[in-house]
Amino acid sequence: MHSTAYIIRFTIVMTVIVAFVLALMVSGLKGIHTENEEVYNKKGILSAVSEQLGKDVNVMSNKEVQEIFGSKIEQKVVNAKGEELSADQIKVATGGAAAKAEDIDLAKEAKKPVDQRLLPIYVFKGNDNKNYNILYVRGKGLWDEIWGYVAMSEDWNTIAGEAFDHKGETPGLGAEIKENKAWYNQFTGKKLYDNTGNFKSVSVVKGGVKDAQHQVDAIAGATITSNGVDEMLERGIKYYEPYMQKVKKQEIKNQ
Amino acid sequence: MAEVQELTKKEPSSFSFGKAERKLITDPINDNNPVTVQILGVCSALAVTTLLTKAIVMGIAVTLVTAFSNMFTAMLRDYIPKSIRMIVQLVIIAFLVTVVELILKAVNYPIWKELSVFIGLIITNCILMGRLEAFAMSNKPWRSFLDGIGNGLGYSVILIIVAVVRELFGKGSLLDYKIIGPTSEYVLNTNQISWLSWYATNNLAILSPAAMFIVAIIIWVQRSRNRKLIDIS
């Protein structure tokens, strides 16, 4: 049998060694981890305009993603009043953590009251010389958070592309929002406003689409995730509405 | 303690790789498979087998952790105080799992993201604690290392079989290489080949129950073919 003193000494030595090695590894790999995370998020944004890229985002190297993101995307941040914020204003709002849309901690923003929230917009210049405005939405699925990027056409009404992601939806059911291309492609070409100009969003419905402009079919067996996407789009895009209206007015003036 | 030392004295001390060592690796793959015979580690077999890539990465991770945790425990076995041996074993496992997770996060971030909590949950995988207690605490490092490799492989083999079936029938692809499906992206386009027109991917294969069915079928086939396993319940 070992003495109590030996056991205590053993424990302390073991803990110190393990803690030291792990701490060393974490700080040593931190740079790579942050870059990987950044690229992962950027891939998410770019997959909303995947049809414009001509290449699958998932097979792109880190460098390619950073290059496309750097050269073709312009980042904006707006608030719920529709005002575009300058870099200094973003710094103040995030407590110095971010100066650009890509650096904003979006999970933190989702917890703020709506009137203080920062809303990122990524403007993608397509090969067809059109601008695609990618909006960010976030909501709740069945098990955890879901989020998505919706690319808007220049008319600020038609959806040009979309990409959803989730934290822990069921594979084969809720996770289809990310994986089933046939499902999420349903959103492409849908309209956000009805003919009289009222905001209507795109709803996810069960039992067949009746309104071809504003409805998509839900996923069988994943009612709560489908409802989550529905709610997320309606609430999330509505935050951007003041900004969208403002831009539209400006465009009419310029013409 | 005396008994343990006597046993270890008889073994050859070098890194020999004879019949007994080979058996350490082959035994857990068939006769003493951790998943199908000992029914350990089934939880993660359900969770990470929707895609073959995930299953392979998980298999590699578990094999590395079982091999090295077995080796470290065997190296330390004479110094580990018996009263806290479980905690020491857990610290070794948790340490290795964290190392594997940090490396995976750096090497392939999307896969790390997909496996999410299941890499961390290797810590609670019963195969690990089982091997440390049953084998590494009373064997030399080299033999323990081989035993860890064997058990890790035994686990990976089952995971890979389950994942092949689930991905092929549930998604029509293997390692994301599209094989059978209703669009022109697939090698076998069911819309164009008339004798395959009845085929549809089965979403049930992606859901968790499918893994249960497949594990059960593997157990059935294995027991009907392997005489040694008959009458072991």
PDB file of C-alpha atoms in Angstrom, chain B residues 7 9-10 17 23-24 31 44 54 63-64 74 106 134 144-145 148 153 176 178-179 193 208 218-220:
ATOM      1  CA  LEU B   7       3.215 -13.022 -14.431  1.00  0.00           C
ATOM      2  CA  LYS B   9       8.527 -11.991 -15.255  1.00  0.00           C
ATOM      3  CA  LYS B  10       7.672 -14.847 -17.568  1.00  0.00           C
ATOM      4  CA  PHE B  17       5.847  -9.758 -32.222  1.00  0.00           C
ATOM      5  CA  LYS B  23      -3.449 -12.793 -31.048  1.00  0.00           C
ATOM      6  CA  LEU B  24      -3.699  -9.595 -28.986  1.00  0.00           C
ATOM      7  CA  ASP B  31     -13.641 -13.551 -31.082  1.00  0.00           C
ATOM      8  CA  SER B  44     -21.097   6.129 -30.318  1.00  0.00           C
ATOM      9  CA  LYS B  54     -17.055  10.283 -39.692  1.00  0.00           C
ATOM     10  CA  THR B  63      -7.690   3.416 -31.689  1.00  0.00           C
ATOM     11  CA  LEU B  64      -5.087   6.057 -30.875  1.00  0.00           C
ATOM     12  CA  ALA B  74       0.975  -0.104 -18.235  1.00  0.00           C
ATOM     13  CA  ALA B 106      -6.390  21.838 -36.412  1.00  0.00           C
ATOM     14  CA  ALA B 134      -8.648  -5.694 -17.342  1.00  0.00           C
ATOM     15  CA  SER B 144      -0.821  -3.340 -23.618  1.00  0.00           C
ATOM     16  CA  PHE B 145      -0.179  -1.090 -26.581  1.00  0.00           C
ATOM     17  CA  GLY B 148      -5.179  -1.207 -27.318  1.00  0.00           C
ATOM     18  CA  LEU B 153      -9.464  -1.818 -34.566  1.00  0.00           C
ATOM     19  CA  ASP B 176     -19.176  11.576 -50.296  1.00  0.00           C
ATOM     20  CA  LYS B 178     -22.030   9.651 -55.165  1.00  0.00           C
ATOM     21  CA  ILE B 179     -22.941   6.113 -56.236  1.00  0.00           C
ATOM     22  CA  ILE B 193     -31.353   2.948 -65.837  1.00  0.00           C
ATOM     23  CA  SER B 208     -30.348   5.945 -35.291  1.00  0.00           C
ATOM     24  CA  ILE B 218     -23.613  -8.298 -37.508  1.00  0.00           C
ATOM     25  CA  ILE B 219     -23.877 -10.033 -34.122  1.00  0.00           C
ATOM     26  CA  TRP B 220     -26.227 -12.645 -35.597  1.00  0.00           C
TER      27      TRP B 220
END
